XYZ file of C-alpha atoms in Angstrom:
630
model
C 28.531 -32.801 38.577
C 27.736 -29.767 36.818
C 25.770 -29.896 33.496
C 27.380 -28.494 30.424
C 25.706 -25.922 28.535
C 25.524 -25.813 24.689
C 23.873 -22.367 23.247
C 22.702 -22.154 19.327
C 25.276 -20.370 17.855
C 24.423 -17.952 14.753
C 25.988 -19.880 12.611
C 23.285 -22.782 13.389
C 20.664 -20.394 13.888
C 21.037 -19.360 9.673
C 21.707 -22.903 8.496
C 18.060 -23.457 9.959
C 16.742 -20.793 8.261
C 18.387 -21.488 4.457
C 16.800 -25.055 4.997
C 13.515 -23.868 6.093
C 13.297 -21.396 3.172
C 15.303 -23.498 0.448
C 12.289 -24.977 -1.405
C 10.905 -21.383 -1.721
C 13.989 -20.071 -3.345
C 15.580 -22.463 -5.307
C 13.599 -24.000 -7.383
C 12.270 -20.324 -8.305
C 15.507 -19.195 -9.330
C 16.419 -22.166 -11.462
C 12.751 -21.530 -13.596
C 13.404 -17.816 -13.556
C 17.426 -18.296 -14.758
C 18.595 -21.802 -15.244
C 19.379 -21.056 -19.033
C 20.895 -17.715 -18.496
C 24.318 -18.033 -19.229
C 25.283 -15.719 -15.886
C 23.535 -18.654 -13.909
C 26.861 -20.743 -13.325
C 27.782 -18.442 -10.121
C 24.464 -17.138 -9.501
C 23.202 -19.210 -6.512
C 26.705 -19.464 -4.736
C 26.740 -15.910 -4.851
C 23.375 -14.910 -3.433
C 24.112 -17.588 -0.848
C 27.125 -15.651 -0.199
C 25.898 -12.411 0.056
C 22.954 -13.543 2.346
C 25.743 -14.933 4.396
C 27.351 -11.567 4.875
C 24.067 -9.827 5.311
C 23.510 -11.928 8.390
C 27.040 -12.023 10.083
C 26.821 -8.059 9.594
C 23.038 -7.934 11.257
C 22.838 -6.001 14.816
C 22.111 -7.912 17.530
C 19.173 -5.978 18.507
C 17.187 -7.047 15.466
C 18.662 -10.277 15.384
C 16.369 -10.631 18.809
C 13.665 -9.193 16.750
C 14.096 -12.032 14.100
C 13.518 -14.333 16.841
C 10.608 -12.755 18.567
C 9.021 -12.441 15.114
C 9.649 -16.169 14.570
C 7.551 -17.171 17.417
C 5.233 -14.403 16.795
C 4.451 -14.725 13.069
C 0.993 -12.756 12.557
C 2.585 -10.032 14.643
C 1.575 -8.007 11.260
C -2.030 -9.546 11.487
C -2.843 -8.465 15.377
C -5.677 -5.741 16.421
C -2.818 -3.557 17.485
C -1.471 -2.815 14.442
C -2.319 0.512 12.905
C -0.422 2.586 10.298
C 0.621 5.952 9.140
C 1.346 6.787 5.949
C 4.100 10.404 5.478
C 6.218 12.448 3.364
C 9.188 13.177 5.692
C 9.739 16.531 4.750
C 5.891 17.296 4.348
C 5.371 15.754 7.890
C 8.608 16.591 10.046
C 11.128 18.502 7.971
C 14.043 16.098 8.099
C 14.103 12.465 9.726
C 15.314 14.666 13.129
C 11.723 15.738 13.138
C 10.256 12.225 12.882
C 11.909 11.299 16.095
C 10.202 14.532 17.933
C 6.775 13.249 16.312
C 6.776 9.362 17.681
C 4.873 10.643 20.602
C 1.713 12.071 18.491
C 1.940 9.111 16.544
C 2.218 7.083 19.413
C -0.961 8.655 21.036
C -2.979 8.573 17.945
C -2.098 4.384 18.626
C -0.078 4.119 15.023
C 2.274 0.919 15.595
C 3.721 1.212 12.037
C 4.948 4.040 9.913
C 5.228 3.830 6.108
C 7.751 6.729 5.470
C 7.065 7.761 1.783
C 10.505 7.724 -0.582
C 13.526 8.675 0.913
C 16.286 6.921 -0.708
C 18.382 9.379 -2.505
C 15.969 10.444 -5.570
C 17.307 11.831 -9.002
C 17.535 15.668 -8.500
C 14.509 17.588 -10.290
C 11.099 15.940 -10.704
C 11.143 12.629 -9.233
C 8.237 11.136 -9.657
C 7.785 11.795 -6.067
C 10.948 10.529 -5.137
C 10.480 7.066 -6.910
C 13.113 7.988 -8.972
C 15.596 6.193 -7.178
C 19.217 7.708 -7.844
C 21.065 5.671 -5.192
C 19.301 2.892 -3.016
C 21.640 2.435 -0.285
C 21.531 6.385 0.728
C 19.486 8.838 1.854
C 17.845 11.817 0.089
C 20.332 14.349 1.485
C 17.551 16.960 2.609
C 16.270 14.269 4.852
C 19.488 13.503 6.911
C 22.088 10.641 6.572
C 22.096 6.905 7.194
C 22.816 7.731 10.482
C 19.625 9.989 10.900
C 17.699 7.061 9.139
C 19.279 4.534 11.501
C 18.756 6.390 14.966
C 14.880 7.167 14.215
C 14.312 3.614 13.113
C 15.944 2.476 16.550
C 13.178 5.337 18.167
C 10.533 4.056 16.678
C 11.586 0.939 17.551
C 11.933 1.649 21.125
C 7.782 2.462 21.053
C 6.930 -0.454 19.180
C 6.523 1.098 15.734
C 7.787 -0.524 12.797
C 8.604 0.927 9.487
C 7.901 0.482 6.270
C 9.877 2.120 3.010
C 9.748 2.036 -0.123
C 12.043 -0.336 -2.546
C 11.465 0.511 -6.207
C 11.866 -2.821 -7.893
C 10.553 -1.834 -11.709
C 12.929 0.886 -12.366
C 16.121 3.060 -11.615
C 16.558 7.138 -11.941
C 18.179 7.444 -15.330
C 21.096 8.783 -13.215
C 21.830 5.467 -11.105
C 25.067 4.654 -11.539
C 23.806 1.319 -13.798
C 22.516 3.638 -15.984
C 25.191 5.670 -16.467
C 27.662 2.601 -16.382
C 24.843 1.551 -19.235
C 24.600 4.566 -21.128
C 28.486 4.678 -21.689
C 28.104 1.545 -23.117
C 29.462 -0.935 -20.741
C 27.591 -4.085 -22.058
C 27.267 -5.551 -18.544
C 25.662 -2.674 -17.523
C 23.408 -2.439 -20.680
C 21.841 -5.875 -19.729
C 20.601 -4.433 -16.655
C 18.198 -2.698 -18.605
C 15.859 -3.415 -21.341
C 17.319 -1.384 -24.510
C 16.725 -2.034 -28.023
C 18.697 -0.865 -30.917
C 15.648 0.075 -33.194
C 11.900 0.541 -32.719
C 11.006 -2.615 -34.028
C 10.605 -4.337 -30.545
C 9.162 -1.760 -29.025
C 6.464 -1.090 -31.692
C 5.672 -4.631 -31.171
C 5.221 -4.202 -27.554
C 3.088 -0.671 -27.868
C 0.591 -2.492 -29.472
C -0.515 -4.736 -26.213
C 1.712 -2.977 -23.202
C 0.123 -0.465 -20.709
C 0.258 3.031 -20.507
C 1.109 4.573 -17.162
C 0.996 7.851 -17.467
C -0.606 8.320 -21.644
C -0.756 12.248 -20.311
C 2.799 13.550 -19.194
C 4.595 10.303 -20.367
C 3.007 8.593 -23.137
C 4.294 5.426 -24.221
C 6.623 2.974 -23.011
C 9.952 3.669 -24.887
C 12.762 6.438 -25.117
C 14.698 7.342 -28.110
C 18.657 8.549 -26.151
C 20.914 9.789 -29.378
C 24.156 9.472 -27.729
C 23.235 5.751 -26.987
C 21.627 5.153 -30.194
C 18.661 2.975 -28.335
C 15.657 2.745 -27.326
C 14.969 2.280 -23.631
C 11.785 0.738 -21.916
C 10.810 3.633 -19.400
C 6.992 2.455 -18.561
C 6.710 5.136 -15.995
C 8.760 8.200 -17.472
C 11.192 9.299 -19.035
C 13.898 9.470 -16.110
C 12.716 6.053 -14.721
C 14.345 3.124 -16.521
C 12.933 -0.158 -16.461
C 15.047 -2.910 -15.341
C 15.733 -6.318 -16.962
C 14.412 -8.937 -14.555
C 15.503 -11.161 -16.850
C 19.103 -11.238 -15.924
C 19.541 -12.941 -12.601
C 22.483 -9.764 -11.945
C 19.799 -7.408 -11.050
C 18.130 -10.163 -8.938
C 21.638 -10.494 -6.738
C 21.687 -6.316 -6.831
C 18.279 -5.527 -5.056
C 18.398 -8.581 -2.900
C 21.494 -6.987 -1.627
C 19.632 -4.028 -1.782
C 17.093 -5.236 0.368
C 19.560 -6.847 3.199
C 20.878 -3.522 3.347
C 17.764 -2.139 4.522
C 16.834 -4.586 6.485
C 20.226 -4.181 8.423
C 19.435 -0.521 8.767
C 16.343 -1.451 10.567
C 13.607 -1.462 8.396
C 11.056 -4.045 8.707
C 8.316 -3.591 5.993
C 9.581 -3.013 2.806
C 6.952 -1.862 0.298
C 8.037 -3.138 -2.959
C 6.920 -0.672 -5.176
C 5.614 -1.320 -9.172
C 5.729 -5.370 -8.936
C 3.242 -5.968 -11.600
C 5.757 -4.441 -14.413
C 8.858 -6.267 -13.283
C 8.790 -8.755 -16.461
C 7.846 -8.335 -19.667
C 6.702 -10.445 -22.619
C 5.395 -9.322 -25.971
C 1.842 -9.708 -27.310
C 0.809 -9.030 -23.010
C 0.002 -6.138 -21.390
C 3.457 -6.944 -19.728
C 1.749 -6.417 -16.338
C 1.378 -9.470 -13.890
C 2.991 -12.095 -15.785
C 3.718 -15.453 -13.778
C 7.586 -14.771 -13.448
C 6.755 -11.795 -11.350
C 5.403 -13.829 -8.681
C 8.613 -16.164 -9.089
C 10.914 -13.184 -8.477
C 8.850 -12.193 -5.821
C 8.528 -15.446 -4.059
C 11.912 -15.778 -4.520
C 12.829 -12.240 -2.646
C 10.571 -12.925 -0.273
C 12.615 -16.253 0.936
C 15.815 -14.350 0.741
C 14.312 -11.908 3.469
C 12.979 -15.085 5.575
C 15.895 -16.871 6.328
C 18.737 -13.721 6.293
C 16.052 -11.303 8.294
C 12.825 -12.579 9.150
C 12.106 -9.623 10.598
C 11.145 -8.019 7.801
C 7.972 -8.706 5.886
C 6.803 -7.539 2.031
C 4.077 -5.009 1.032
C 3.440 -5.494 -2.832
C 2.476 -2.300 -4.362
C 0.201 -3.885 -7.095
C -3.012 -1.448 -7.889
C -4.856 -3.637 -9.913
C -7.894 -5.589 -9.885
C -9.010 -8.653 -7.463
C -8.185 -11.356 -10.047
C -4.496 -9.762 -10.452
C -4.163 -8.510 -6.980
C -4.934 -11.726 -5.154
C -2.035 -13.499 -6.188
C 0.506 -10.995 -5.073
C -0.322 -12.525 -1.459
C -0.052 -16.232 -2.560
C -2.076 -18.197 -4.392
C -1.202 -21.865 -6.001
C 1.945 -22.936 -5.379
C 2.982 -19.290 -4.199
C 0.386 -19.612 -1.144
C 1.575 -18.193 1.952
C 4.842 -17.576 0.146
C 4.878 -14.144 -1.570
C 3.672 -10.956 -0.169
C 2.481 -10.281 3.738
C 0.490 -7.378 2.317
C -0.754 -5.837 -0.502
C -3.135 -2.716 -0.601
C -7.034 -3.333 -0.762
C -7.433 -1.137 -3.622
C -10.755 -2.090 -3.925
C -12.057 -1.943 -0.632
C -11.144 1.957 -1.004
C -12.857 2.455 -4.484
C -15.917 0.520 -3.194
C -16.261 2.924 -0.239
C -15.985 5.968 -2.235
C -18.161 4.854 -4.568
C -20.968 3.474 -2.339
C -20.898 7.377 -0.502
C -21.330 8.519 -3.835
C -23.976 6.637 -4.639
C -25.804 5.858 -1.033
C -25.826 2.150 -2.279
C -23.335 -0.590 -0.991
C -24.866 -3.278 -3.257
C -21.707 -3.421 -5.369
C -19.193 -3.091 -2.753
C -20.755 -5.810 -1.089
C -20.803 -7.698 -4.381
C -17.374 -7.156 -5.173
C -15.576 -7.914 -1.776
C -18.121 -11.419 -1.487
C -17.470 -12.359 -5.136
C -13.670 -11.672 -5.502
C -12.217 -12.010 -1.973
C -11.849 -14.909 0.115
C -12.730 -14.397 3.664
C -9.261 -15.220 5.032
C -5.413 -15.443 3.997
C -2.900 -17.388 4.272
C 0.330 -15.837 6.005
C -0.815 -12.436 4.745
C -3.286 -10.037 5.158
C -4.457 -6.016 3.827
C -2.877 -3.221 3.882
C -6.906 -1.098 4.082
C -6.723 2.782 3.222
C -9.388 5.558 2.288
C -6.797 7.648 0.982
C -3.244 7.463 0.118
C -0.425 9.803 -2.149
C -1.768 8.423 -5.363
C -5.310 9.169 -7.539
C -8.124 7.016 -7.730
C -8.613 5.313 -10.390
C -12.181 3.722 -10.448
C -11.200 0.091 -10.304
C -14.667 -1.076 -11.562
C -15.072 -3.648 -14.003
C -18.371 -3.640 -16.007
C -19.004 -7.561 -14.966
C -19.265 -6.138 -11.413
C -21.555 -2.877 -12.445
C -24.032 -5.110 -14.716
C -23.911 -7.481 -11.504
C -25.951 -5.171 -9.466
C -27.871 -3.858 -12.691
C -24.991 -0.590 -13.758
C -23.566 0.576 -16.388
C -19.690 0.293 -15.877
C -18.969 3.375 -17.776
C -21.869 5.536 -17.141
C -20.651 4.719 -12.892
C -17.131 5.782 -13.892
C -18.031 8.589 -15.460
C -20.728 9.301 -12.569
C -17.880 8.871 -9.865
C -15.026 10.943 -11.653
C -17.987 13.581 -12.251
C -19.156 13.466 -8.171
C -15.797 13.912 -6.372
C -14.413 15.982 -8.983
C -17.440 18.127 -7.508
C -19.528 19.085 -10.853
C -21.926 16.194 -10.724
C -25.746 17.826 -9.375
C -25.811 17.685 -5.826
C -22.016 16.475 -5.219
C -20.495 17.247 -1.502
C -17.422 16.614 -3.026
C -13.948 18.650 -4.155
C -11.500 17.227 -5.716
C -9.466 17.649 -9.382
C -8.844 15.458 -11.984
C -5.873 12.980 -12.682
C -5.217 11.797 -15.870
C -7.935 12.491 -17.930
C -7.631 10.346 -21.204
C -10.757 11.835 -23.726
C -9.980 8.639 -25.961
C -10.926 5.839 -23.163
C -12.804 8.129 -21.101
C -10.691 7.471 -18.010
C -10.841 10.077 -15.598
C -8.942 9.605 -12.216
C -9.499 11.887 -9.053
C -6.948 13.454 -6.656
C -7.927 15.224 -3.328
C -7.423 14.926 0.693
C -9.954 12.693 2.326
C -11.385 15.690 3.760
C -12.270 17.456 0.930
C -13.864 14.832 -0.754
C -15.931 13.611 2.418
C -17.223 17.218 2.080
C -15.364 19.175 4.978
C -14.392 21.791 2.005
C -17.294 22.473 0.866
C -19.349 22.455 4.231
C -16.936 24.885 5.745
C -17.000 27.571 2.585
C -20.729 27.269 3.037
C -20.906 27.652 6.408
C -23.276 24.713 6.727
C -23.042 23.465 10.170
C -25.134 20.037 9.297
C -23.115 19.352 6.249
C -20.053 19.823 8.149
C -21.179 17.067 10.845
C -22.014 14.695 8.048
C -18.765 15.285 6.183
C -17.067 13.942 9.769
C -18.998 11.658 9.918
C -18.264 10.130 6.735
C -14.610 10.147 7.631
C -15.168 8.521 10.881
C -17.352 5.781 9.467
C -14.324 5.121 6.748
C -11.768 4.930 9.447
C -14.295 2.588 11.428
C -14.556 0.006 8.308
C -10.772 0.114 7.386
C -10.020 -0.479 11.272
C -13.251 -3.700 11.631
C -12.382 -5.202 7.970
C -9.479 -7.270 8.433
C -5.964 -6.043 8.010
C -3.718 -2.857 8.933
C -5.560 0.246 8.376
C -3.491 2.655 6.976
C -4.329 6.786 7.992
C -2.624 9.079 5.657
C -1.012 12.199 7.206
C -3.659 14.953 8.076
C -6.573 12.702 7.114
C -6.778 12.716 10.867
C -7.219 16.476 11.437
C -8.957 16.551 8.132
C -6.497 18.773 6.159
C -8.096 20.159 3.229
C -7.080 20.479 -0.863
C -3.675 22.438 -1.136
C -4.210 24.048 -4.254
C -0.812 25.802 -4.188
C 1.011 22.693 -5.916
C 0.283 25.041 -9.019
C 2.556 27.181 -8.696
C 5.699 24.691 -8.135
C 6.702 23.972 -11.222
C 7.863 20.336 -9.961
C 4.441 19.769 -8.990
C 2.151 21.693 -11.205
C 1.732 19.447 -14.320
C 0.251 16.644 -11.390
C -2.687 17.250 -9.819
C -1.891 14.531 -7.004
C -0.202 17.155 -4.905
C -3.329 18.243 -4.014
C -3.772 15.649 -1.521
C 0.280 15.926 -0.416
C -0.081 19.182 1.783
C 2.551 19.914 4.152
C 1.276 18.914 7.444
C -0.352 21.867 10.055
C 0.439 21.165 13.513
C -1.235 24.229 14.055
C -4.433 21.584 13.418
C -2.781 19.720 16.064
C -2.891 22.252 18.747
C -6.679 23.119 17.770
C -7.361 19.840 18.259
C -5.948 18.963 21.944
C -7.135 22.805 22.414
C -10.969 22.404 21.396
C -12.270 18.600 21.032
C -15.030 20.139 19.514
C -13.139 21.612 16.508
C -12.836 20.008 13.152
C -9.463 18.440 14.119
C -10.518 17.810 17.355
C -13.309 15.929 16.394
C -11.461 13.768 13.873
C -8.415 13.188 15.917
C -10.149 12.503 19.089
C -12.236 10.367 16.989
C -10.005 8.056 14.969
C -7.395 7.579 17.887
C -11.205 6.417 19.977
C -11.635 3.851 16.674
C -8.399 2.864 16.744
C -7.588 2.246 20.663
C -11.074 -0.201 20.221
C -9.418 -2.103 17.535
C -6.677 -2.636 19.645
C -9.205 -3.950 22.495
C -10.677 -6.220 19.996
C -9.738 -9.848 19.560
C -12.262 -10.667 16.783
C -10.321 -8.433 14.749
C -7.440 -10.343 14.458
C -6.912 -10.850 10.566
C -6.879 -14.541 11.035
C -10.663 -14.539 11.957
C -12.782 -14.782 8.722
C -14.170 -11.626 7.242
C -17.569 -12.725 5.978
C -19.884 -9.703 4.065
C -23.611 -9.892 4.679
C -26.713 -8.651 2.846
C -28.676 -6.580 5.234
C -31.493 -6.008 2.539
C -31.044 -2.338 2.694
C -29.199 -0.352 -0.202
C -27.477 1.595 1.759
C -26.185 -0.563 4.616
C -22.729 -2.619 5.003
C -22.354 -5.230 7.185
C -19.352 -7.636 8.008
C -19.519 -10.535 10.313
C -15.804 -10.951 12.077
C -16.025 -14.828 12.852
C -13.600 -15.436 15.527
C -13.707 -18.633 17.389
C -14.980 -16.743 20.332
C -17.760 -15.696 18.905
C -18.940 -13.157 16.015
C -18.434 -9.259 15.808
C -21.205 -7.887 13.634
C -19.803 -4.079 12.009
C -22.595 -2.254 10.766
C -22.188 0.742 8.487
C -25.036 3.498 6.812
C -23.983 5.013 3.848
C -26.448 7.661 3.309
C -27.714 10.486 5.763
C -31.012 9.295 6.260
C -31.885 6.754 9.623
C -31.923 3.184 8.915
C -32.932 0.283 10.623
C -32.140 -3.753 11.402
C -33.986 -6.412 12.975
C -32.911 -7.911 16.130
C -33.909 -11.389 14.852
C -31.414 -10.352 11.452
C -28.501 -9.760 14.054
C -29.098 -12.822 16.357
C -29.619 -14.793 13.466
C -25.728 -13.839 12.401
C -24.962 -14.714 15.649
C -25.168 -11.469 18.070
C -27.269 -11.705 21.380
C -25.805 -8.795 23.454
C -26.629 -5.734 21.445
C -23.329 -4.275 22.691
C -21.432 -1.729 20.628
C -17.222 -1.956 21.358
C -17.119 1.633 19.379
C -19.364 2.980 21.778
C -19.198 1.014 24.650
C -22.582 1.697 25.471
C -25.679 -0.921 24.482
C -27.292 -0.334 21.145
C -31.394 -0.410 20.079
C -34.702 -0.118 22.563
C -34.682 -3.320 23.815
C -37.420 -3.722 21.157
C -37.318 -5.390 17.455
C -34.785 -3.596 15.891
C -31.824 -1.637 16.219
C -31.587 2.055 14.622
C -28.560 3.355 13.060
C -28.263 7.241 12.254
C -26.787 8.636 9.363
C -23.264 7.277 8.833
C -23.411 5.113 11.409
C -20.430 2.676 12.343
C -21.490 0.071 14.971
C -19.299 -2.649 16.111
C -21.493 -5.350 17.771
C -20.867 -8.359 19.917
């Protein structure tokens, strides 16, 4: 007799997943919406249109839902690495991405983030986060087709990718907006309008400002619709009304879309605005981590494939729970960026002392995560705002304001002594707040030590940026390298004279990328570029080798009783890896009984590869040193 043999049919395989996931999503949605009167065919229509979204998925990533089912911290392995790109700044057109996987490949990137392209409103788009239509692309990029064929490339090397979903706001020109702004009432309750400025003076007097330079204020006066219109970011950039479970169903459609296309991260951009009550900064309320939740199990059982970076720059207390926390544990985001991981190391090279940082990331972070993880970055396409609270400054005996002011004042280059070049970003003369823009590069000190032809300064300044890329890579998480930061492109000062650009000074640190830098680099090693790219494809080719990296394994900070040291302990079952770090350019050392007393007893350094001290009672580190040790 011959056995018969029953396969799991599709069908089965998504009736699985909508129980699995049910609790998450639910019982969300009926807190978020149960009294809106559009709630009647709410939940049998998102169950339809999940439905749809799965019968229409390609095979080929409905095999990649599976693997990613039995391989859930695929995101949280050693071999992940990102890159971080413009298209047209990196490649020209999404063509040119496909004849770049190879160098990104090489440099060991496993996951590409590329930076908006979704058809943007035409003009100044806020960098193309002005989304005009979310299920094309911008039309100087390529098609759907384009976008579709180099997601299946990257695919084919193991790379995942990551784009960005706007969730906060539509271009004034999305067809809601029109349908809005000609008065269709359906339409208008996509958006938050008002017909006077009573409301909205109300909410001034507690709601952020975004942008209090270029676009301040959080409301627009439009004549021919006789209404105010919440636009937190600008003008063109309409804030949507979360409120109204219709523009829920849109951008989870939205989002199925994409994930059908082939994307598999999708950074959900401006989460912390998405709901808004009066007498609150409208920023992080608790029904943003509903919708998210929410989104997140729509994702989970139509296209597990795909996994959520939350785009919240805020501080610990808010930015924690944008990865889970209470009942949204392991539920919400995969990722979310370590904001403060990247102000802490910019300020501790400011400053030669890592007493804060270390304060901060003991005090405010818990040593592992729940079904998430960071997404770790020196330098991305925004500013930096210094993200330092003045419970945290008094903590190690500073004066939050004066170290604002101190940091603004050293990268923006003018402080005594400063290796630093960068411009200012949103300088606000009422609140003092001064933000920074500039490449990595330039405010590591590459500028300046070339223009002075200082060959010493110029080896520190590398250094620097190798010792950044070596803590982003050891911390715990995906370190993200943005484009050029890894041939050390410098300031592009020419965003002055676009006049799309020229009233922001964060193109500064968006120059188009020189693969002229490229061929230096494979040319001469010894080169600027050479140095940096040899050096942070080294760093990140031994975090691949490296189990104890695995974001899983606890990150633990310890005092080393030195200022200007960092250490981590990376406690994996197997044992600990000990990453040491000098933030100043003088030599420092540690005991040997300090290390074997945090568990290391082979002096062995996996950057290196080579043993580390004298085999006597301590071990040196140089200037900028980054030491991994088992």
């Amino acid at each position: 007799m011959t056995k018969s043999r029953e396969s799991v049919t599709d069908a089965e395989i998504f009736e699985m997943r909508l129980a699995r996931s049910a609790d998450d999503l639910w019982p969300m949605l009926d807190r978020l919406y149960g009294q809106h009167p559009a709630y009647a065919g709410f939940r049998a229509d998102l169950e339809a249109a999940m439905r749809r979204a799965w019968a229409d998925r390609p095979v080929a990533l409905k095999r990649l839902d599976l693997a990613r089912d039995l391989e859930p911290d695929w995101f949280q392995r050693p071999g992940m690495v990102g890159y971080v790109f413009y298209i047209d700044r990196f490649a020209t057109d999404l063509k040119g991405v496909r004849d770049r996987l190879d160098y990104l490949a090489d440099l060991g990137v496993t996951y590409i983030h590329l930076m908006p392209c979704l058809q943007p409103r035409p003009g100044d788009s806020d960098g193309g986060y002005s989304v005009k239509d979310y299920r094309a692309i911008n039309p100087a990029l390529g098609t759907m087709a384009d976008f579709e064929e180099t997601l299946a490339a990257a695919r084919q090397r193991g790379i995942s990718t990551c784009i960005d979903l706007v969730l906060n706001h539509t271009a004034k020109e999305h067809a809601w907006a029109l349908a809005a702004r000609r008065g269709d009432p359906d339409y208008l309750d996509y958006y938050i309008t008002f017909p006077d400025d009573t409301l909205p003076r109300d909410y001034e007097k507690t709601a952020h400002e975004v942008f209090p330079a270029h676009a301040p204020g959080n409301f627009t006066f439009y004549d021919d619709m006789n209404r105010w219109v919440w636009t937190s970011f600008n003008e063109h950039q309409w804030d949507l009304n979360w409120a109204n479970p219709r523009v829920f169903l849109e951008m989870a459609e939205i989002m199925l879309f994409l994930a059908n296309r082939g994307v598999e991260v999708l950074r959900l951009d401006a989460v912390a605005f998405l709901w808004k009550r009066l007498g609150t900064r409208c920023q992080s309320e608790p029904e943003c981590h509903m919708i998210l939740q929410a989104l997140r199990a729509v994702t989970r059982i139509t296209c597990p494939a795909v996994i959520h970076l939350e785009e919240a720059i805020v501080g610990p207390a808010e930015m924690l729970p944008y990865l889970g926390r209470g009942e949204h544990d392991g539920k919400e985001g995969n990722l979310a960026y370590h904001n403060s991981l990247m102000v802490q190391i910019w300020s501790a090279l400011a400053s030669r002392d890592t007493r804060m940082m270390s304060h901060v990331l003991a005090t405010h972070f818990p040593p592992v995560l729940n079904n998430a993880t960071y997404a770790n970055y020196l330098r991305c396409h925004d500013d930096i705002g210094w993200a330092v609270t003045d419970e945290d400054a008094a903590a190690v005996g500073l004066s939050g304001p004066l170290h604002r002011a101190f940091l603004s004042d050293f990268y923006e280059g003018v402080f005594p002594g400063s290796f630093s070049k960068g411009e200012l970003f949103q300088h606000d003369p009422e609140t003092g707040d001064k933000r920074i823009s500039g490449t990595c590069a330039s405010l590591a000190g590459i500028e300046r030590a070339l223009a002075a032809g200082d060959p010493v300064a110029l080896d520190r300044a590398i250094d620097r940026v190798l010792m950044g890329h070596a803590l982003i890579a050891s911390f715990g998480g995906i370190p993200l390298i943005y484009m050029g930061d890894e041939l050390g492109m410098l300031n592009d000062y020419g965003y002055k004279d676009i006049p799309d650009h020229a009233h922001d000074s964060r193109w500064l640190h968006r120059p188009v990328m020189d693969w002229g830098r490229v061929a230096e680099a494979r040319a001469d090693p010894g080169s600027v570029p050479g140095r940096l790219l040899g050096g942070i494809a080294h760093i990140m080719a031994r975090r691949a080798a490296t189990p104890e990296i695995h974001a899983r394994n606890p990150t633990e900070i310890l005092e080393t009783g030195h200022r200007s040291l960092f250490a981590v302990a990376r406690r994996a079952p197997t044992g600990p890896l000990l990453c040491l770090f000098n933030f100043s350019e003088e030599w420092r050392f540690v005991s040997r009984d300090w290390a074997e007393h945090h568990g290391v007893t082979g002096f062995f350094d996996v950057l290196s590869g080579a043993p580390v001290g004298d085999g006597h009672d301590r071990l040196p580190l140089p200037p900028y040193a980054r030491v991994w040790l088992r």
